mmCIF file with all atom_site columns, N, CA and C in Angstrom:
data_model
loop_
_atom_site.group_PDB
_atom_site.id
_atom_site.type_symbol
_atom_site.label_atom_id
_atom_site.label_alt_id
_atom_site.label_comp_id
_atom_site.label_asym_id
_atom_site.label_entity_id
_atom_site.label_seq_id
_atom_site.pdbx_PDB_ins_code
_atom_site.Cartn_x
_atom_site.Cartn_y
_atom_site.Cartn_z
_atom_site.occupancy
_atom_site.B_iso_or_equiv
_atom_site.pdbx_formal_charge
_atom_site.auth_seq_id
_atom_site.auth_comp_id
_atom_site.auth_asym_id
_atom_site.auth_atom_id
_atom_site.pdbx_PDB_model_num
ATOM 1   N N  . GLN Z 1 1  ? 35.145 -228.345 90.250 1.00 0.00 ? 1  GLN Z N  1
ATOM 2   C CA . GLN Z 1 1  ? 35.067 -227.304 89.084 1.00 0.00 ? 1  GLN Z CA 1
ATOM 3   C C  . GLN Z 1 1  ? 33.934 -227.555 88.336 1.00 0.00 ? 1  GLN Z C  1
ATOM 4   N N  . ALA Z 1 2  ? 33.205 -226.516 87.961 1.00 0.00 ? 2  ALA Z N  1
ATOM 5   C CA . ALA Z 1 2  ? 32.006 -226.610 87.128 1.00 0.00 ? 2  ALA Z CA 1
ATOM 6   C C  . ALA Z 1 2  ? 32.386 -226.600 85.685 1.00 0.00 ? 2  ALA Z C  1
ATOM 7   N N  . ILE Z 1 3  ? 31.639 -227.487 84.900 1.00 0.00 ? 3  ILE Z N  1
ATOM 8   C CA . ILE Z 1 3  ? 31.739 -227.877 83.583 1.00 0.00 ? 3  ILE Z CA 1
ATOM 9   C C  . ILE Z 1 3  ? 31.284 -226.690 82.624 1.00 0.00 ? 3  ILE Z C  1
ATOM 10  N N  . SER Z 1 4  ? 30.452 -225.792 83.346 1.00 0.00 ? 4  SER Z N  1
ATOM 11  C CA . SER Z 1 4  ? 30.131 -224.518 82.415 1.00 0.00 ? 4  SER Z CA 1
ATOM 12  C C  . SER Z 1 4  ? 29.757 -223.468 83.502 1.00 0.00 ? 4  SER Z C  1
ATOM 13  N N  . PRO Z 1 5  ? 29.600 -222.039 82.987 1.00 0.00 ? 5  PRO Z N  1
ATOM 14  C CA . PRO Z 1 5  ? 29.088 -221.112 83.960 1.00 0.00 ? 5  PRO Z CA 1
ATOM 15  C C  . PRO Z 1 5  ? 27.828 -221.363 84.596 1.00 0.00 ? 5  PRO Z C  1
ATOM 16  N N  . MET Z 1 6  ? 26.909 -221.924 83.641 1.00 0.00 ? 6  MET Z N  1
ATOM 17  C CA . MET Z 1 6  ? 25.417 -222.259 84.257 1.00 0.00 ? 6  MET Z CA 1
ATOM 18  C C  . MET Z 1 6  ? 25.445 -223.375 85.241 1.00 0.00 ? 6  MET Z C  1
ATOM 19  N N  . CYS Z 1 7  ? 26.593 -224.107 85.415 1.00 0.00 ? 7  CYS Z N  1
ATOM 20  C CA . CYS Z 1 7  ? 26.617 -225.298 86.343 1.00 0.00 ? 7  CYS Z CA 1
ATOM 21  C C  . CYS Z 1 7  ? 27.431 -224.909 87.564 1.00 0.00 ? 7  CYS Z C  1
ATOM 22  N N  . ASP Z 1 8  ? 27.780 -223.685 87.697 1.00 0.00 ? 8  ASP Z N  1
ATOM 23  C CA . ASP Z 1 8  ? 28.546 -223.369 88.713 1.00 0.00 ? 8  ASP Z CA 1
ATOM 24  C C  . ASP Z 1 8  ? 27.840 -222.705 89.927 1.00 0.00 ? 8  ASP Z C  1
ATOM 25  N N  . ARG Z 1 9  ? 27.866 -223.372 91.071 1.00 0.00 ? 9  ARG Z N  1
ATOM 26  C CA . ARG Z 1 9  ? 26.999 -223.127 92.131 1.00 0.00 ? 9  ARG Z CA 1
ATOM 27  C C  . ARG Z 1 9  ? 27.337 -221.728 92.796 1.00 0.00 ? 9  ARG Z C  1
ATOM 28  N N  . ARG Z 1 10 ? 28.777 -221.302 92.514 1.00 0.00 ? 10 ARG Z N  1
ATOM 29  C CA . ARG Z 1 10 ? 29.255 -220.054 92.892 1.00 0.00 ? 10 ARG Z CA 1
ATOM 30  C C  . ARG Z 1 10 ? 29.018 -218.951 91.925 1.00 0.00 ? 10 ARG Z C  1
ATOM 31  N N  . ALA Z 1 11 ? 28.293 -219.163 90.885 1.00 0.00 ? 11 ALA Z N  1
ATOM 32  C CA . ALA Z 1 11 ? 28.064 -218.135 89.884 1.00 0.00 ? 11 ALA Z CA 1
ATOM 33  C C  . ALA Z 1 11 ? 27.166 -216.982 90.472 1.00 0.00 ? 11 ALA Z C  1
ATOM 34  N N  . THR Z 1 12 ? 27.345 -215.761 90.089 1.00 0.00 ? 12 THR Z N  1
ATOM 35  C CA . THR Z 1 12 ? 26.483 -214.758 90.667 1.00 0.00 ? 12 THR Z CA 1
ATOM 36  C C  . THR Z 1 12 ? 25.321 -214.579 89.657 1.00 0.00 ? 12 THR Z C  1
ATOM 37  N N  . GLY Z 1 13 ? 24.442 -213.822 90.126 1.00 0.00 ? 13 GLY Z N  1
ATOM 38  C CA . GLY Z 1 13 ? 23.182 -213.554 89.445 1.00 0.00 ? 13 GLY Z CA 1
ATOM 39  C C  . GLY Z 1 13 ? 23.607 -212.779 88.156 1.00 0.00 ? 13 GLY Z C  1
ATOM 40  N N  . HIS Z 1 14 ? 24.543 -212.008 88.159 1.00 0.00 ? 14 HIS Z N  1
ATOM 41  C CA . HIS Z 1 14 ? 25.005 -211.256 86.953 1.00 0.00 ? 14 HIS Z CA 1
ATOM 42  C C  . HIS Z 1 14 ? 25.605 -212.203 86.015 1.00 0.00 ? 14 HIS Z C  1
ATOM 43  N N  . GLN Z 1 15 ? 26.462 -213.088 86.437 1.00 0.00 ? 15 GLN Z N  1
ATOM 44  C CA . GLN Z 1 15 ? 27.070 -214.081 85.631 1.00 0.00 ? 15 GLN Z CA 1
ATOM 45  C C  . GLN Z 1 15 ? 25.981 -215.014 84.700 1.00 0.00 ? 15 GLN Z C  1
ATOM 46  N N  . ILE Z 1 16 ? 24.919 -215.345 85.525 1.00 0.00 ? 16 ILE Z N  1
ATOM 47  C CA . ILE Z 1 16 ? 23.881 -216.203 85.007 1.00 0.00 ? 16 ILE Z CA 1
ATOM 48  C C  . ILE Z 1 16 ? 23.065 -215.212 83.820 1.00 0.00 ? 16 ILE Z C  1
ATOM 49  N N  . ALA Z 1 17 ? 22.706 -214.111 84.324 1.00 0.00 ? 17 ALA Z N  1
ATOM 50  C CA . ALA Z 1 17 ? 21.925 -213.394 83.430 1.00 0.00 ? 17 ALA Z CA 1
ATOM 51  C C  . ALA Z 1 17 ? 22.655 -213.162 82.195 1.00 0.00 ? 17 ALA Z C  1
ATOM 52  N N  . ARG Z 1 18 ? 24.097 -212.921 82.170 1.00 0.00 ? 18 ARG Z N  1
ATOM 53  C CA . ARG Z 1 18 ? 25.106 -212.589 80.986 1.00 0.00 ? 18 ARG Z CA 1
ATOM 54  C C  . ARG Z 1 18 ? 25.088 -213.823 80.205 1.00 0.00 ? 18 ARG Z C  1
ATOM 55  N N  . SER Z 1 19 ? 25.093 -214.851 80.903 1.00 0.00 ? 19 SER Z N  1
ATOM 56  C CA . SER Z 1 19 ? 25.149 -216.179 79.971 1.00 0.00 ? 19 SER Z CA 1
ATOM 57  C C  . SER Z 1 19 ? 23.658 -216.412 79.269 1.00 0.00 ? 19 SER Z C  1
ATOM 58  N N  . ASN Z 1 20 ? 22.617 -216.007 80.014 1.00 0.00 ? 20 ASN Z N  1
ATOM 59  C CA . ASN Z 1 20 ? 21.374 -216.336 79.291 1.00 0.00 ? 20 ASN Z CA 1
ATOM 60  C C  . ASN Z 1 20 ? 21.281 -215.256 77.967 1.00 0.00 ? 20 ASN Z C  1
ATOM 61  N N  . ILE Z 1 21 ? 21.700 -214.054 78.266 1.00 0.00 ? 21 ILE Z N  1
ATOM 62  C CA . ILE Z 1 21 ? 21.587 -212.879 77.332 1.00 0.00 ? 21 ILE Z CA 1
ATOM 63  C C  . ILE Z 1 21 ? 22.569 -213.471 76.059 1.00 0.00 ? 21 ILE Z C  1
ATOM 64  N N  . GLY Z 1 22 ? 23.648 -214.089 76.350 1.00 0.00 ? 22 GLY Z N  1
ATOM 65  C CA . GLY Z 1 22 ? 24.571 -214.616 75.295 1.00 0.00 ? 22 GLY Z CA 1
ATOM 66  C C  . GLY Z 1 22 ? 23.854 -215.667 74.436 1.00 0.00 ? 22 GLY Z C  1
ATOM 67  N N  . VAL Z 1 23 ? 23.198 -216.442 75.015 1.00 0.00 ? 23 VAL Z N  1
ATOM 68  C CA . VAL Z 1 23 ? 22.573 -217.772 74.303 1.00 0.00 ? 23 VAL Z CA 1
ATOM 69  C C  . VAL Z 1 23 ? 21.366 -217.029 73.565 1.00 0.00 ? 23 VAL Z C  1
ATOM 70  N N  . ILE Z 1 24 ? 20.551 -216.241 73.943 1.00 0.00 ? 24 ILE Z N  1
ATOM 71  C CA . ILE Z 1 24 ? 19.575 -215.620 73.337 1.00 0.00 ? 24 ILE Z CA 1
ATOM 72  C C  . ILE Z 1 24 ? 19.994 -214.909 72.101 1.00 0.00 ? 24 ILE Z C  1
ATOM 73  N N  . GLU Z 1 25 ? 21.221 -214.056 72.255 1.00 0.00 ? 25 GLU Z N  1
ATOM 74  C CA . GLU Z 1 25 ? 21.692 -213.147 71.160 1.00 0.00 ? 25 GLU Z CA 1
ATOM 75  C C  . GLU Z 1 25 ? 22.447 -214.018 70.173 1.00 0.00 ? 25 GLU Z C  1
ATOM 76  N N  . PHE Z 1 26 ? 23.184 -215.078 70.577 1.00 0.00 ? 26 PHE Z N  1
ATOM 77  C CA . PHE Z 1 26 ? 23.986 -215.749 69.518 1.00 0.00 ? 26 PHE Z CA 1
ATOM 78  C C  . PHE Z 1 26 ? 23.252 -217.081 69.026 1.00 0.00 ? 26 PHE Z C  1
ATOM 79  N N  . VAL Z 1 27 ? 22.264 -217.448 69.775 1.00 0.00 ? 27 VAL Z N  1
ATOM 80  C CA . VAL Z 1 27 ? 21.640 -218.954 69.172 1.00 0.00 ? 27 VAL Z CA 1
ATOM 81  C C  . VAL Z 1 27 ? 20.288 -218.753 68.983 1.00 0.00 ? 27 VAL Z C  1
ATOM 82  N N  . CYS Z 1 28 ? 19.406 -218.025 69.889 1.00 0.00 ? 28 CYS Z N  1
ATOM 83  C CA . CYS Z 1 28 ? 17.952 -218.073 69.739 1.00 0.00 ? 28 CYS Z CA 1
ATOM 84  C C  . CYS Z 1 28 ? 17.470 -217.023 68.737 1.00 0.00 ? 28 CYS Z C  1
ATOM 85  N N  . GLN Z 1 29 ? 18.105 -215.694 68.639 1.00 0.00 ? 29 GLN Z N  1
ATOM 86  C CA . GLN Z 1 29 ? 17.665 -214.855 67.931 1.00 0.00 ? 29 GLN Z CA 1
ATOM 87  C C  . GLN Z 1 29 ? 17.839 -215.246 66.386 1.00 0.00 ? 29 GLN Z C  1
ATOM 88  N N  . PRO Z 1 30 ? 19.167 -215.571 66.056 1.00 0.00 ? 30 PRO Z N  1
ATOM 89  C CA . PRO Z 1 30 ? 19.322 -215.998 64.581 1.00 0.00 ? 30 PRO Z CA 1
ATOM 90  C C  . PRO Z 1 30 ? 18.346 -217.206 64.159 1.00 0.00 ? 30 PRO Z C  1
ATOM 91  N N  . LEU Z 1 31 ? 18.078 -218.069 65.214 1.00 0.00 ? 31 LEU Z N  1
ATOM 92  C CA . LEU Z 1 31 ? 17.160 -219.244 64.792 1.00 0.00 ? 31 LEU Z CA 1
ATOM 93  C C  . LEU Z 1 31 ? 15.757 -218.707 64.582 1.00 0.00 ? 31 LEU Z C  1
ATOM 94  N N  . PHE Z 1 32 ? 15.241 -217.924 65.603 1.00 0.00 ? 32 PHE Z N  1
ATOM 95  C CA . PHE Z 1 32 ? 13.989 -217.341 65.463 1.00 0.00 ? 32 PHE Z CA 1
ATOM 96  C C  . PHE Z 1 32 ? 13.744 -216.532 64.132 1.00 0.00 ? 32 PHE Z C  1
ATOM 97  N N  . ASN Z 1 33 ? 14.767 -215.761 63.838 1.00 0.00 ? 33 ASN Z N  1
ATOM 98  C CA . ASN Z 1 33 ? 14.760 -214.930 62.601 1.00 0.00 ? 33 ASN Z CA 1
ATOM 99  C C  . ASN Z 1 33 ? 14.411 -215.767 61.313 1.00 0.00 ? 33 ASN Z C  1
ATOM 100 N N  . GLY Z 1 34 ? 15.146 -216.959 61.321 1.00 0.00 ? 34 GLY Z N  1
ATOM 101 C CA . GLY Z 1 34 ? 14.960 -217.726 60.202 1.00 0.00 ? 34 GLY Z CA 1
ATOM 102 C C  . GLY Z 1 34 ? 13.573 -218.422 60.253 1.00 0.00 ? 34 GLY Z C  1
ATOM 103 N N  . LEU Z 1 35 ? 13.032 -218.652 61.430 1.00 0.00 ? 35 LEU Z N  1
ATOM 104 C CA . LEU Z 1 35 ? 11.634 -219.250 61.564 1.00 0.00 ? 35 LEU Z CA 1
ATOM 105 C C  . LEU Z 1 35 ? 10.556 -218.048 61.121 1.00 0.00 ? 35 LEU Z C  1
ATOM 106 N N  . VAL Z 1 36 ? 10.873 -216.836 61.430 1.00 0.00 ? 36 VAL Z N  1
ATOM 107 C CA . VAL Z 1 36 ? 9.960  -215.761 61.012 1.00 0.00 ? 36 VAL Z CA 1
ATOM 108 C C  . VAL Z 1 36 ? 9.861  -215.940 59.458 1.00 0.00 ? 36 VAL Z C  1
ATOM 109 N N  . ARG Z 1 37 ? 10.939 -216.038 58.840 1.00 0.00 ? 37 ARG Z N  1
ATOM 110 C CA . ARG Z 1 37 ? 11.070 -215.973 57.339 1.00 0.00 ? 37 ARG Z CA 1
ATOM 111 C C  . ARG Z 1 37 ? 10.041 -217.225 56.793 1.00 0.00 ? 37 ARG Z C  1
ATOM 112 N N  . VAL Z 1 38 ? 10.101 -218.420 57.451 1.00 0.00 ? 38 VAL Z N  1
ATOM 113 C CA . VAL Z 1 38 ? 9.407  -219.535 57.095 1.00 0.00 ? 38 VAL Z CA 1
ATOM 114 C C  . VAL Z 1 38 ? 8.095  -219.588 57.648 1.00 0.00 ? 38 VAL Z C  1
ATOM 115 N N  . ARG Z 1 39 ? 7.884  -219.209 58.741 1.00 0.00 ? 39 ARG Z N  1
ATOM 116 C CA . ARG Z 1 39 ? 6.490  -219.345 59.367 1.00 0.00 ? 39 ARG Z CA 1
ATOM 117 C C  . ARG Z 1 39 ? 6.286  -217.950 60.093 1.00 0.00 ? 39 ARG Z C  1
ATOM 118 N N  . PRO Z 1 40 ? 5.912  -216.902 59.219 1.00 0.00 ? 40 PRO Z N  1
ATOM 119 C CA . PRO Z 1 40 ? 5.799  -215.601 59.946 1.00 0.00 ? 40 PRO Z CA 1
ATOM 120 C C  . PRO Z 1 40 ? 4.828  -215.526 61.160 1.00 0.00 ? 40 PRO Z C  1
ATOM 121 N N  . ILE Z 1 41 ? 3.712  -216.088 60.995 1.00 0.00 ? 41 ILE Z N  1
ATOM 122 C CA . ILE Z 1 41 ? 2.655  -215.876 62.117 1.00 0.00 ? 41 ILE Z CA 1
ATOM 123 C C  . ILE Z 1 41 ? 3.266  -216.599 63.565 1.00 0.00 ? 41 ILE Z C  1
ATOM 124 N N  . GLU Z 1 42 ? 3.740  -217.761 63.424 1.00 0.00 ? 42 GLU Z N  1
ATOM 125 C CA . GLU Z 1 42 ? 4.134  -218.500 64.504 1.00 0.00 ? 42 GLU Z CA 1
ATOM 126 C C  . GLU Z 1 42 ? 5.598  -217.847 65.035 1.00 0.00 ? 42 GLU Z C  1
ATOM 127 N N  . GLY Z 1 43 ? 6.445  -217.496 64.042 1.00 0.00 ? 43 GLY Z N  1
ATOM 128 C CA . GLY Z 1 43 ? 7.694  -216.963 64.351 1.00 0.00 ? 43 GLY Z CA 1
ATOM 129 C C  . GLY Z 1 43 ? 7.629  -215.633 65.042 1.00 0.00 ? 43 GLY Z C  1
ATOM 130 N N  . ASN Z 1 44 ? 6.795  -214.790 64.456 1.00 0.00 ? 44 ASN Z N  1
ATOM 131 C CA . ASN Z 1 44 ? 6.647  -213.455 65.036 1.00 0.00 ? 44 ASN Z CA 1
ATOM 132 C C  . ASN Z 1 44 ? 5.986  -213.497 66.406 1.00 0.00 ? 44 ASN Z C  1
ATOM 133 N N  . ARG Z 1 45 ? 5.164  -214.433 66.775 1.00 0.00 ? 45 ARG Z N  1
ATOM 134 C CA . ARG Z 1 45 ? 4.808  -214.702 68.090 1.00 0.00 ? 45 ARG Z CA 1
ATOM 135 C C  . ARG Z 1 45 ? 5.739  -215.099 69.181 1.00 0.00 ? 45 ARG Z C  1
ATOM 136 N N  . LEU Z 1 46 ? 6.734  -216.001 68.704 1.00 0.00 ? 46 LEU Z N  1
ATOM 137 C CA . LEU Z 1 46 ? 7.674  -216.533 69.381 1.00 0.00 ? 46 LEU Z CA 1
ATOM 138 C C  . LEU Z 1 46 ? 8.869  -215.492 69.721 1.00 0.00 ? 46 LEU Z C  1
ATOM 139 N N  . MET Z 1 47 ? 9.026  -214.586 68.609 1.00 0.00 ? 47 MET Z N  1
ATOM 140 C CA . MET Z 1 47 ? 9.981  -213.673 68.802 1.00 0.00 ? 47 MET Z CA 1
ATOM 141 C C  . MET Z 1 47 ? 9.643  -212.504 69.603 1.00 0.00 ? 47 MET Z C  1
ATOM 142 N N  . GLU Z 1 48 ? 8.273  -212.328 69.824 1.00 0.00 ? 48 GLU Z N  1
ATOM 143 C CA . GLU Z 1 48 ? 7.813  -211.359 70.726 1.00 0.00 ? 48 GLU Z CA 1
ATOM 144 C C  . GLU Z 1 48 ? 8.044  -212.037 72.240 1.00 0.00 ? 48 GLU Z C  1
ATOM 145 N N  . ARG Z 1 49 ? 7.897  -213.197 72.497 1.00 0.00 ? 49 ARG Z N  1
ATOM 146 C CA . ARG Z 1 49 ? 8.224  -213.790 73.728 1.00 0.00 ? 49 ARG Z CA 1
ATOM 147 C C  . ARG Z 1 49 ? 9.736  -213.740 73.961 1.00 0.00 ? 49 ARG Z C  1
ATOM 148 N N  . LEU Z 1 50 ? 10.577 -213.961 72.978 1.00 0.00 ? 50 LEU Z N  1
ATOM 149 C CA . LEU Z 1 50 ? 11.915 -214.127 72.964 1.00 0.00 ? 50 LEU Z CA 1
ATOM 150 C C  . LEU Z 1 50 ? 12.495 -212.552 73.536 1.00 0.00 ? 50 LEU Z C  1
ATOM 151 N N  . THR Z 1 51 ? 11.858 -211.519 72.833 1.00 0.00 ? 51 THR Z N  1
ATOM 152 C CA . THR Z 1 51 ? 12.171 -210.316 73.254 1.00 0.00 ? 51 THR Z CA 1
ATOM 153 C C  . THR Z 1 51 ? 11.952 -209.865 74.707 1.00 0.00 ? 51 THR Z C  1
ATOM 154 N N  . GLU Z 1 52 ? 10.941 -210.336 75.151 1.00 0.00 ? 52 GLU Z N  1
ATOM 155 C CA . GLU Z 1 52 ? 10.435 -210.138 76.525 1.00 0.00 ? 52 GLU Z CA 1
ATOM 156 C C  . GLU Z 1 52 ? 11.417 -210.841 77.508 1.00 0.00 ? 52 GLU Z C  1
ATOM 157 N N  . ASN Z 1 53 ? 11.714 -212.162 76.982 1.00 0.00 ? 53 ASN Z N  1
ATOM 158 C CA . ASN Z 1 53 ? 12.679 -212.805 77.808 1.00 0.00 ? 53 ASN Z CA 1
ATOM 159 C C  . ASN Z 1 53 ? 14.120 -211.968 77.821 1.00 0.00 ? 53 ASN Z C  1
ATOM 160 N N  . HIS Z 1 54 ? 14.614 -211.611 76.659 1.00 0.00 ? 54 HIS Z N  1
ATOM 161 C CA . HIS Z 1 54 ? 15.827 -210.949 76.527 1.00 0.00 ? 54 HIS Z CA 1
ATOM 162 C C  . HIS Z 1 54 ? 15.759 -209.675 77.384 1.00 0.00 ? 54 HIS Z C  1
ATOM 163 N N  . ASN Z 1 55 ? 14.868 -209.007 77.353 1.00 0.00 ? 55 ASN Z N  1
ATOM 164 C CA . ASN Z 1 55 ? 14.664 -207.710 78.208 1.00 0.00 ? 55 ASN Z CA 1
ATOM 165 C C  . ASN Z 1 55 ? 14.725 -207.997 79.723 1.00 0.00 ? 55 ASN Z C  1
ATOM 166 N N  . MET Z 1 56 ? 14.050 -209.042 80.091 1.00 0.00 ? 56 MET Z N  1
ATOM 167 C CA . MET Z 1 56 ? 13.909 -209.485 81.432 1.00 0.00 ? 56 MET Z CA 1
ATOM 168 C C  . MET Z 1 56 ? 15.265 -209.661 82.019 1.00 0.00 ? 56 MET Z C  1
ATOM 169 N N  . TRP Z 1 57 ? 16.146 -210.489 81.247 1.00 0.00 ? 57 TRP Z N  1
ATOM 170 C CA . TRP Z 1 57 ? 17.440 -210.903 81.472 1.00 0.00 ? 57 TRP Z CA 1
ATOM 171 C C  . TRP Z 1 57 ? 18.519 -209.701 81.604 1.00 0.00 ? 57 TRP Z C  1
ATOM 172 N N  . LYS Z 1 58 ? 18.221 -208.795 80.605 1.00 0.00 ? 58 LYS Z N  1
ATOM 173 C CA . LYS Z 1 58 ? 18.971 -207.593 80.691 1.00 0.00 ? 58 LYS Z CA 1
ATOM 174 C C  . LYS Z 1 58 ? 18.850 -206.846 81.990 1.00 0.00 ? 58 LYS Z C  1
ATOM 175 N N  . GLN Z 1 59 ? 17.556 -206.659 82.249 1.00 0.00 ? 59 GLN Z N  1
ATOM 176 C CA . GLN Z 1 59 ? 17.195 -205.994 83.578 1.00 0.00 ? 59 GLN Z CA 1
ATOM 177 C C  . GLN Z 1 59 ? 17.794 -206.593 84.721 1.00 0.00 ? 59 GLN Z C  1
ATOM 178 N N  . LYS Z 1 60 ? 17.764 -208.131 84.776 1.00 0.00 ? 60 LYS Z N  1
ATOM 179 C CA . LYS Z 1 60 ? 18.323 -208.701 85.931 1.00 0.00 ? 60 LYS Z CA 1
ATOM 180 C C  . LYS Z 1 60 ? 19.905 -208.504 85.959 1.00 0.00 ? 60 LYS Z C  1
ATOM 181 N N  . ALA Z 1 61 ? 20.439 -208.431 84.795 1.00 0.00 ? 61 ALA Z N  1
ATOM 182 C CA . ALA Z 1 61 ? 22.014 -208.263 84.868 1.00 0.00 ? 61 ALA Z CA 1
ATOM 183 C C  . ALA Z 1 61 ? 22.273 -206.824 85.272 1.00 0.00 ? 61 ALA Z C  1
ATOM 184 N N  . THR Z 1 62 ? 21.391 -205.852 85.006 1.00 0.00 ? 62 THR Z N  1
ATOM 185 C CA . THR Z 1 62 ? 21.708 -204.513 85.586 1.00 0.00 ? 62 THR Z CA 1
ATOM 186 C C  . THR Z 1 62 ? 21.435 -204.420 86.775 1.00 0.00 ? 62 THR Z C  1
ATOM 187 N N  . GLU Z 1 63 ? 20.274 -205.028 87.456 1.00 0.00 ? 63 GLU Z N  1
ATOM 188 C CA . GLU Z 1 63 ? 19.968 -205.110 88.860 1.00 0.00 ? 63 GLU Z CA 1
ATOM 189 C C  . GLU Z 1 63 ? 21.183 -205.750 89.650 1.00 0.00 ? 63 GLU Z C  1
ATOM 190 N N  . SER Z 1 64 ? 21.557 -206.779 89.175 1.00 0.00 ? 64 SER Z N  1
ATOM 191 C CA . SER Z 1 64 ? 22.444 -207.555 90.064 1.00 0.00 ? 64 SER Z CA 1
ATOM 192 C C  . SER Z 1 64 ? 23.912 -206.964 89.881 1.00 0.00 ? 64 SER Z C  1
ATOM 193 N N  . CYS Z 1 65 ? 24.055 -206.258 88.973 1.00 0.00 ? 65 CYS Z N  1
ATOM 194 C CA . CYS Z 1 65 ? 25.466 -205.523 88.941 1.00 0.00 ? 65 CYS Z CA 1
ATOM 195 C C  . CYS Z 1 65 ? 25.369 -204.301 89.859 1.00 0.00 ? 65 CYS Z C  1
ATOM 196 N N  . SER Z 1 66 ? 24.231 -203.718 89.758 1.00 0.00 ? 66 SER Z N  1
ATOM 197 C CA . SER Z 1 66 ? 24.136 -202.474 90.691 1.00 0.00 ? 66 SER Z CA 1
ATOM 198 C C  . SER Z 1 66 ? 24.055 -203.046 92.370 1.00 0.00 ? 66 SER Z C  1
ATOM 199 N N  . ASP Z 1 67 ? 23.581 -204.199 92.440 1.00 0.00 ? 67 ASP Z N  1
ATOM 200 C CA . ASP Z 1 67 ? 23.383 -204.760 93.742 1.00 0.00 ? 67 ASP Z CA 1
ATOM 201 C C  . ASP Z 1 67 ? 24.996 -205.122 94.414 1.00 0.00 ? 67 ASP Z C  1
ATOM 202 N N  . SER Z 1 68 ? 25.798 -205.381 93.424 1.00 0.00 ? 68 SER Z N  1
ATOM 203 C CA . SER Z 1 68 ? 27.137 -205.838 94.007 1.00 0.00 ? 68 SER Z CA 1
ATOM 204 C C  . SER Z 1 68 ? 28.081 -204.595 94.146 1.00 0.00 ? 68 SER Z C  1
ATOM 205 N N  . GLN Z 1 69 ? 27.658 -203.355 94.044 1.00 0.00 ? 69 GLN Z N  1
ATOM 206 C CA . GLN Z 1 69 ? 28.329 -202.405 94.096 1.00 0.00 ? 69 GLN Z CA 1
ATOM 207 C C  . GLN Z 1 69 ? 28.114 -201.607 95.496 1.00 0.00 ? 69 GLN Z C  1
#
């Protein structure tokens, strides 16, 4: 048995994508929002990349969900 969904070899692409989306939304975005307040130039640059990454995982979740139907 896997110790977490990210370590489960049987996890589907949709499950992995949803896990990454959750980490971004509940860990990374709040952390980066704080960084933007302290270091706006660097923080905004990182926030742009985080948004791109978030959008990519949302697209993968949608694609893998439609592939399984």
